[in-house]
mmCIF file of C-alpha atoms in Angstrom:
data_model
loop_
_atom_site.group_PDB
_atom_site.id
_atom_site.type_symbol
_atom_site.label_atom_id
_atom_site.label_comp_id
_atom_site.label_asym_id
_atom_site.label_seq_id
_atom_site.Cartn_x
_atom_site.Cartn_y
_atom_site.Cartn_z
ATOM 1 C CA GLY A 108 15.003 -6.979 0.094
ATOM 2 C CA GLY A 109 13.971 -10.545 0.814
ATOM 3 C CA GLN A 110 10.342 -10.010 1.761
ATOM 4 C CA ILE A 111 8.135 -12.969 0.869
ATOM 5 C CA GLU A 112 4.760 -12.164 -0.664
ATOM 6 C CA LEU A 113 1.826 -14.516 -1.006
ATOM 7 C CA SER A 114 -0.381 -13.317 -3.865
ATOM 8 C CA GLY A 115 -3.358 -15.376 -2.825
ATOM 9 C CA GLN A 116 -6.312 -16.656 -4.824
ATOM 10 C CA PRO A 117 -9.791 -15.143 -4.571
ATOM 11 C CA HIS A 118 -11.856 -16.995 -1.973
ATOM 12 C CA ARG A 119 -15.524 -17.099 -1.070
ATOM 13 C CA ASN A 120 -14.974 -16.797 2.681
ATOM 14 C CA LEU A 121 -12.418 -15.727 5.238
ATOM 15 C CA HIS A 122 -11.763 -19.269 6.490
ATOM 16 C CA ASP A 123 -10.465 -20.295 3.066
ATOM 17 C CA VAL A 124 -8.289 -17.184 2.923
ATOM 18 C CA CYS A 125 -6.823 -18.032 6.320
ATOM 19 C CA ALA A 126 -6.236 -21.676 5.360
ATOM 20 C CA GLU A 127 -4.264 -20.543 2.306
ATOM 21 C CA ILE A 128 -2.194 -18.127 4.400
ATOM 22 C CA HIS A 129 -1.271 -20.851 6.882
ATOM 23 C CA ARG A 130 -0.388 -23.350 4.128
ATOM 24 C CA HIS A 131 1.950 -20.707 2.767
ATOM 25 C CA LEU A 132 3.473 -20.066 6.201
ATOM 26 C CA ASN A 133 4.015 -23.788 6.766
ATOM 27 C CA GLU A 134 5.828 -24.050 3.421
ATOM 28 C CA MET A 135 8.026 -21.102 4.421
ATOM 29 C CA ARG A 136 8.838 -22.699 7.770
ATOM 30 C CA ALA A 137 9.855 -25.940 6.082
ATOM 31 C CA ALA A 138 12.111 -24.125 3.611
ATOM 32 C CA GLY A 139 13.528 -22.021 6.429
ATOM 33 C CA GLN A 140 14.477 -25.080 8.461
ATOM 34 C CA GLU A 141 16.246 -26.620 5.458
ATOM 35 C CA PHE A 142 18.264 -23.497 4.668
ATOM 36 C CA GLU A 143 18.585 -22.125 8.231
ATOM 37 C CA ILE A 144 16.483 -19.034 7.531
ATOM 38 C CA ASP A 145 14.329 -17.327 10.162
ATOM 39 C CA TRP A 146 11.200 -15.479 9.035
ATOM 40 C CA TYR A 147 9.778 -12.504 10.911
ATOM 41 C CA GLY A 148 6.305 -10.993 10.608
ATOM 42 C CA VAL A 149 7.229 -7.344 11.178
ATOM 43 C CA GLY A 150 6.739 -4.057 9.321
ATOM 44 C CA VAL A 151 10.452 -3.228 8.988
ATOM 45 C CA HIS A 152 13.550 -5.432 8.986
ATOM 46 C CA PRO A 153 14.561 -5.299 12.659
ATOM 47 C CA THR A 154 18.351 -5.702 12.381
ATOM 48 C CA ALA A 155 19.729 -4.885 8.920
ATOM 49 C CA LYS A 156 20.720 -1.431 7.748
ATOM 50 C CA LEU A 157 19.869 -0.346 4.212
ATOM 51 C CA ASP A 158 23.294 -1.114 2.719
ATOM 52 C CA GLU A 159 23.358 -4.556 4.363
ATOM 53 C CA ILE A 160 20.377 -5.789 2.327
ATOM 54 C CA SER A 161 21.042 -7.105 -1.183
ATOM 55 C CA TRP A 162 18.927 -6.279 -4.220
ATOM 56 C CA ILE A 163 16.922 -9.059 -5.800
ATOM 57 C CA PRO A 164 18.004 -9.000 -9.488
ATOM 58 C CA LYS A 165 14.770 -7.881 -11.114
ATOM 59 C CA GLU A 166 14.490 -5.240 -13.839
ATOM 60 C CA ARG A 167 11.469 -3.577 -12.222
ATOM 61 C CA TYR A 168 13.471 -3.039 -9.028
ATOM 62 C CA ARG A 169 16.496 -1.709 -10.915
ATOM 63 C CA LEU A 170 14.336 1.015 -12.475
ATOM 64 C CA MET A 171 12.454 1.800 -9.272
ATOM 65 C CA ARG A 172 15.677 2.238 -7.313
ATOM 66 C CA ARG A 173 16.834 4.849 -9.847
ATOM 67 C CA PHE A 174 13.452 6.616 -9.962
ATOM 68 C CA LEU A 175 12.314 6.792 -6.334
ATOM 69 C CA PRO A 176 15.302 8.521 -4.641
ATOM 70 C CA ALA A 177 14.508 11.656 -6.641
ATOM 71 C CA ARG A 178 10.935 11.595 -5.302
ATOM 72 C CA GLY A 179 11.646 11.198 -1.570
ATOM 73 C CA ALA A 180 14.397 10.291 0.860
ATOM 74 C CA SER A 181 12.901 6.933 1.909
ATOM 75 C CA GLY A 182 12.112 5.229 -1.403
ATOM 76 C CA LEU A 183 14.926 2.691 -1.128
ATOM 77 C CA HIS A 184 14.045 1.998 2.507
ATOM 78 C CA MET A 185 10.475 1.271 1.388
ATOM 79 C CA MET A 186 11.684 -1.208 -1.224
ATOM 80 C CA LYS A 187 14.309 -3.020 0.841
ATOM 81 C CA ARG A 188 13.239 -2.805 4.459
ATOM 82 C CA THR A 189 9.433 -2.629 4.730
ATOM 83 C CA CYS A 190 6.798 -5.345 4.727
ATOM 84 C CA GLY A 191 3.019 -4.921 4.906
ATOM 85 C CA ILE A 192 -0.173 -6.918 4.656
ATOM 86 C CA GLN A 193 -2.545 -5.942 1.869
ATOM 87 C CA ALA A 194 -6.054 -7.293 1.424
ATOM 88 C CA ASN A 195 -8.274 -7.150 -1.662
ATOM 89 C CA PHE A 196 -12.054 -6.857 -1.745
ATOM 90 C CA ASP A 197 -14.813 -6.982 -4.334
ATOM 91 C CA PHE A 198 -17.281 -4.302 -5.345
ATOM 92 C CA ASP A 199 -20.427 -4.737 -7.427
ATOM 93 C CA SER A 200 -21.029 -1.215 -8.773
ATOM 94 C CA GLU A 201 -19.411 2.196 -9.041
ATOM 95 C CA LYS A 202 -21.460 3.419 -6.071
ATOM 96 C CA ASP A 203 -20.368 0.427 -3.994
ATOM 97 C CA ALA A 204 -16.719 0.929 -4.979
ATOM 98 C CA ALA A 205 -16.863 4.623 -4.089
ATOM 99 C CA ALA A 206 -18.319 3.958 -0.624
ATOM 100 C CA LYS A 207 -15.757 1.257 0.137
ATOM 101 C CA VAL A 208 -12.752 3.213 -1.153
ATOM 102 C CA ARG A 209 -13.809 6.352 0.707
ATOM 103 C CA THR A 210 -14.388 4.519 3.985
ATOM 104 C CA ALA A 211 -11.213 2.433 3.691
ATOM 105 C CA MET A 212 -9.151 5.539 2.899
ATOM 106 C CA GLY A 213 -10.712 7.324 5.867
ATOM 107 C CA LEU A 214 -10.046 4.442 8.232
ATOM 108 C CA ALA A 215 -6.497 3.770 6.991
ATOM 109 C CA PRO A 216 -4.832 5.538 9.972
ATOM 110 C CA VAL A 217 -7.057 3.645 12.437
ATOM 111 C CA VAL A 218 -6.201 0.232 11.002
ATOM 112 C CA ALA A 219 -2.535 1.268 10.741
ATOM 113 C CA ALA A 220 -2.643 2.014 14.484
ATOM 114 C CA ILE A 221 -4.171 -1.378 15.298
ATOM 115 C CA PHE A 222 -1.440 -3.239 13.392
ATOM 116 C CA ALA A 223 1.532 -0.907 14.061
ATOM 117 C CA ASN A 224 4.403 -3.374 14.344
ATOM 118 C CA SER A 225 7.770 -1.897 13.427
ATOM 119 C CA PRO A 226 9.306 -0.247 16.500
ATOM 120 C CA ILE A 227 12.774 -1.785 15.984
ATOM 121 C CA SER A 228 14.947 -0.635 13.089
ATOM 122 C CA ALA A 229 18.591 -1.350 12.215
ATOM 123 C CA GLY A 230 19.054 -3.181 15.509
ATOM 124 C CA ARG A 231 17.818 -0.354 17.717
ATOM 125 C CA LEU A 232 14.553 0.620 19.340
ATOM 126 C CA SER A 233 13.109 3.374 17.171
ATOM 127 C CA ARG A 234 11.381 6.530 18.338
ATOM 128 C CA VAL A 235 8.266 5.424 16.449
ATOM 129 C CA VAL A 236 5.975 2.397 16.742
ATOM 130 C CA SER A 237 5.557 2.052 12.968
ATOM 131 C CA GLU A 238 8.801 2.796 11.157
ATOM 132 C CA ARG A 239 7.166 1.366 8.033
ATOM 133 C CA GLN A 240 4.424 4.004 8.160
ATOM 134 C CA ARG A 241 7.022 6.748 8.626
ATOM 135 C CA ILE A 242 9.042 5.503 5.645
ATOM 136 C CA TRP A 243 6.010 5.637 3.336
ATOM 137 C CA PHE A 244 5.478 9.336 4.123
ATOM 138 C CA ASP A 245 8.725 10.162 2.353
ATOM 139 C CA THR A 246 8.611 7.801 -0.628
ATOM 140 C CA ASP A 247 6.759 9.662 -3.429
ATOM 141 C CA PRO A 248 4.032 12.248 -2.709
ATOM 142 C CA ASP A 249 2.615 11.942 -6.244
ATOM 143 C CA ARG A 250 1.687 8.265 -5.906
ATOM 144 C CA CYS A 251 1.357 7.562 -2.152
ATOM 145 C CA GLY A 252 -0.820 8.389 0.841
ATOM 146 C CA ALA A 253 -4.377 9.672 1.198
ATOM 147 C CA LEU A 254 -6.133 11.058 -1.899
ATOM 148 C CA GLU A 255 -8.196 14.196 -1.238
ATOM 149 C CA PHE A 256 -10.670 13.728 -4.098
ATOM 150 C CA VAL A 257 -11.839 10.377 -2.694
ATOM 151 C CA PHE A 258 -13.657 12.279 0.075
ATOM 152 C CA SER A 259 -15.536 14.579 -2.320
ATOM 153 C CA ASP A 260 -19.220 14.145 -3.100
ATOM 154 C CA GLY A 261 -19.765 12.209 -6.302
ATOM 155 C CA PHE A 262 -16.381 10.443 -6.242
ATOM 156 C CA GLY A 263 -16.255 7.683 -8.876
ATOM 157 C CA TYR A 264 -14.121 5.739 -11.317
ATOM 158 C CA ARG A 265 -13.325 8.747 -13.479
ATOM 159 C CA ASP A 266 -11.863 10.712 -10.574
ATOM 160 C CA TYR A 267 -9.422 7.914 -9.780
ATOM 161 C CA ALA A 268 -8.485 7.574 -13.460
ATOM 162 C CA GLU A 269 -7.961 11.333 -13.824
ATOM 163 C CA TRP A 270 -5.616 11.305 -10.818
ATOM 164 C CA ALA A 271 -3.642 8.328 -12.155
ATOM 165 C CA LEU A 272 -3.304 9.981 -15.581
ATOM 166 C CA ASP A 273 -1.311 12.810 -13.987
ATOM 167 C CA VAL A 274 1.028 10.572 -11.959
ATOM 168 C CA PRO A 275 4.497 10.346 -13.602
ATOM 169 C CA VAL A 276 5.092 7.037 -15.376
ATOM 170 C CA MET A 277 7.664 4.960 -13.492
ATOM 171 C CA LEU A 278 7.528 1.759 -15.571
ATOM 172 C CA LEU A 279 6.827 1.301 -19.288
ATOM 173 C CA GLN A 280 7.380 -1.638 -21.637
ATOM 174 C CA HIS A 281 9.191 -0.146 -24.642
ATOM 175 C CA ASN A 282 10.771 -2.137 -27.478
ATOM 176 C CA GLY A 283 10.651 -5.326 -25.453
ATOM 177 C CA ARG A 284 12.164 -3.973 -22.241
ATOM 178 C CA LEU A 285 11.129 -2.003 -19.188
ATOM 179 C CA VAL A 286 12.082 1.686 -19.163
ATOM 180 C CA THR A 287 11.431 4.768 -17.051
ATOM 181 C CA PRO A 288 10.526 7.699 -19.336
ATOM 182 C CA ARG A 289 11.767 11.008 -17.966
ATOM 183 C CA GLY A 290 9.020 13.539 -17.154
ATOM 184 C CA LEU A 291 6.197 11.571 -18.778
ATOM 185 C CA THR A 292 2.739 11.443 -17.209
ATOM 186 C CA PHE A 293 0.306 8.867 -18.522
ATOM 187 C CA ARG A 294 -1.913 11.705 -19.771
ATOM 188 C CA LYS A 295 0.944 12.978 -21.911
ATOM 189 C CA PHE A 296 1.709 9.436 -23.078
ATOM 190 C CA LEU A 297 -1.943 9.035 -24.072
ATOM 191 C CA SER A 298 -1.984 12.246 -26.105
ATOM 192 C CA GLU A 299 1.547 12.331 -27.564
ATOM 193 C CA GLY A 300 2.940 8.801 -27.317
ATOM 194 C CA TYR A 301 6.521 7.985 -26.395
ATOM 195 C CA GLN A 302 9.266 7.538 -29.015
ATOM 196 C CA GLY A 303 6.769 6.270 -31.572
ATOM 197 C CA GLN A 304 4.880 4.057 -29.105
ATOM 198 C CA HIS A 305 1.233 4.667 -28.274
ATOM 199 C CA ALA A 306 -0.576 3.988 -25.004
ATOM 200 C CA THR A 307 -2.250 0.592 -24.567
ATOM 201 C CA MET A 308 -4.400 -1.012 -21.878
ATOM 202 C CA ASP A 309 -1.416 -3.179 -20.887
ATOM 203 C CA ALA A 310 0.637 -0.031 -20.324
ATOM 204 C CA TRP A 311 -2.207 1.478 -18.288
ATOM 205 C CA ASP A 312 -2.464 -1.664 -16.131
ATOM 206 C CA LEU A 313 1.290 -1.583 -15.491
ATOM 207 C CA HIS A 314 1.040 2.093 -14.561
ATOM 208 C CA LEU A 315 -1.815 1.406 -12.115
ATOM 209 C CA SER A 316 0.341 -1.281 -10.461
ATOM 210 C CA SER A 317 3.017 1.331 -9.723
ATOM 211 C CA VAL A 318 0.869 3.824 -7.798
ATOM 212 C CA PHE A 319 0.694 3.250 -4.038
ATOM 213 C CA PRO A 320 -2.103 5.199 -2.318
ATOM 214 C CA ASP A 321 -3.424 3.991 1.033
ATOM 215 C CA VAL A 322 -6.253 2.301 -0.891
ATOM 216 C CA ARG A 323 -5.699 1.225 -4.507
ATOM 217 C CA LEU A 324 -8.580 0.803 -6.947
ATOM 218 C CA ARG A 325 -8.171 -1.678 -9.775
ATOM 219 C CA GLN A 326 -10.208 -4.815 -10.480
ATOM 220 C CA THR A 327 -10.460 -5.042 -6.689
ATOM 221 C CA ILE A 328 -10.098 -2.597 -3.810
ATOM 222 C CA GLU A 329 -6.690 -3.084 -2.206
ATOM 223 C CA VAL A 330 -6.215 -1.799 1.345
ATOM 224 C CA ARG A 331 -2.538 -1.294 2.103
ATOM 225 C CA GLY A 332 -2.060 0.284 5.553
ATOM 226 C CA ALA A 333 -1.160 -2.575 7.933
ATOM 227 C CA ASP A 334 2.351 -3.525 8.990
ATOM 228 C CA ALA A 335 3.215 -7.194 8.605
ATOM 229 C CA VAL A 336 2.415 -8.924 11.886
ATOM 230 C CA ASN A 337 3.015 -12.163 13.759
ATOM 231 C CA PRO A 338 1.653 -15.077 11.671
ATOM 232 C CA VAL A 339 -0.956 -15.783 14.362
ATOM 233 C CA LEU A 340 -2.481 -12.370 13.586
ATOM 234 C CA SER A 341 -2.109 -12.387 9.787
ATOM 235 C CA CYS A 342 -5.741 -13.382 9.224
ATOM 236 C CA ALA A 343 -6.925 -10.501 11.422
ATOM 237 C CA VAL A 344 -6.091 -7.949 8.726
ATOM 238 C CA PRO A 345 -8.528 -9.239 6.079
ATOM 239 C CA ALA A 346 -10.994 -10.094 8.873
ATOM 240 C CA ILE A 347 -11.329 -6.560 10.211
ATOM 241 C CA TRP A 348 -11.592 -5.088 6.717
ATOM 242 C CA LYS A 349 -14.197 -7.648 5.668
ATOM 243 C CA GLY A 350 -16.269 -6.791 8.726
ATOM 244 C CA ILE A 351 -16.188 -3.114 7.791
ATOM 245 C CA LEU A 352 -16.535 -3.291 4.008
ATOM 246 C CA TYR A 353 -18.978 -6.167 3.432
ATOM 247 C CA ASP A 354 -21.741 -5.101 5.824
ATOM 248 C CA LYS A 355 -23.696 -2.003 4.803
ATOM 249 C CA ALA A 356 -24.521 -0.943 8.360
ATOM 250 C CA ALA A 357 -20.900 -1.391 9.468
ATOM 251 C CA LEU A 358 -19.665 0.490 6.394
ATOM 252 C CA ALA A 359 -21.928 3.453 7.126
ATOM 253 C CA SER A 360 -21.105 3.482 10.844
ATOM 254 C CA ALA A 361 -17.380 3.256 10.178
ATOM 255 C CA TRP A 362 -17.561 6.188 7.788
ATOM 256 C CA ASP A 363 -19.421 8.225 10.428
ATOM 257 C CA LEU A 364 -16.383 7.853 12.718
ATOM 258 C CA VAL A 365 -14.033 9.651 10.332
ATOM 259 C CA LYS A 366 -16.167 11.641 7.872
ATOM 260 C CA SER A 367 -15.661 14.960 9.693
ATOM 261 C CA TRP A 368 -11.869 14.831 9.391
ATOM 262 C CA SER A 369 -10.220 17.306 7.034
ATOM 263 C CA LEU A 370 -7.436 16.178 4.722
ATOM 264 C CA GLU A 371 -4.981 17.796 7.115
ATOM 265 C CA ASP A 372 -6.567 15.856 10.002
ATOM 266 C CA ARG A 373 -6.084 12.623 8.038
ATOM 267 C CA ARG A 374 -2.456 13.329 7.224
ATOM 268 C CA ARG A 375 -1.705 14.416 10.777
ATOM 269 C CA ALA A 376 -3.433 11.275 12.074
ATOM 270 C CA ALA A 377 -1.252 9.058 9.883
ATOM 271 C CA ARG A 378 1.914 10.733 11.162
ATOM 272 C CA GLU A 379 0.744 10.556 14.781
ATOM 273 C CA VAL A 380 -0.032 6.863 14.337
ATOM 274 C CA ALA A 381 3.528 6.223 13.148
ATOM 275 C CA LEU A 382 4.765 7.840 16.360
ATOM 276 C CA HIS A 383 2.245 6.664 18.931
ATOM 277 C CA GLY A 384 0.081 3.878 17.458
ATOM 278 C CA LEU A 385 -3.188 3.435 19.353
ATOM 279 C CA GLN A 386 -2.255 6.325 21.677
ATOM 280 C CA ALA A 387 -2.223 8.760 18.740
ATOM 281 C CA ARG A 388 -4.825 11.510 18.834
ATOM 282 C CA VAL A 389 -6.901 13.107 16.120
ATOM 283 C CA LYS A 390 -9.267 15.963 16.935
ATOM 284 C CA LYS A 391 -8.619 15.279 20.651
ATOM 285 C CA ARG A 392 -9.699 11.618 20.431
ATOM 286 C CA ARG A 393 -7.371 8.659 20.929
ATOM 287 C CA MET A 394 -7.127 6.089 18.136
ATOM 288 C CA LEU A 395 -7.742 3.410 20.753
ATOM 289 C CA ASP A 396 -11.126 4.973 21.583
ATOM 290 C CA ILE A 397 -12.040 5.275 17.898
#
């Protein structure tokens, strides 16, 4: 849909991350001036309707746009019209990863409320403050949103892998080209193969790149809940997450804020945030107060 993504390098500190972001933004501004393009840091394209946005000619997108409409009504809107800020963080053990994933997943609605920034859609003021958040609710329930097992005692790597094994495969390299196998979970692919092809680590990595929970666990922990924001605020997204995830006292205190929520509370909170942002309520408390 024309979103521009910076896949940044790993950095030792937040200042270096921010410097890279602003170099990238300066390059975009220069290109925009040359070609008369304006760039907006918002969660949803503010003026264009779905059919007014062209497809970038990429095989991955061609397959996704055939697959996702059968999974939810907003899959194509997610691909074409939405833009978010994701941040990636290290972990040094399974226990550390579990604590960070659990806390980040729990806090996802709170951070989404802080950065809610898509109240204008298709040229009109929307009834929600985060149209992007609303769109994600109806994209694909098998691969998106909050994951219940993350909040269970003893959550670890295996639990995440077991969940991903049962998510339908959307993208697979087969005979030198990308395909979407019909009705194939990765667990079935692992046990039975697909048209003479057996599962590989490369196939598993590709599969893990096509699941979109609120927090994604791979070689890093990827937090995904913030709308794209004004460039002045872009560095605030990794900053707030670093403050929570890289300090043990902050991590524990942050978890205490949301640990009593049920899965239904978490899902209701996410929907309320899309509607009301920081004025959303969960268990009678405003997000702003949390």
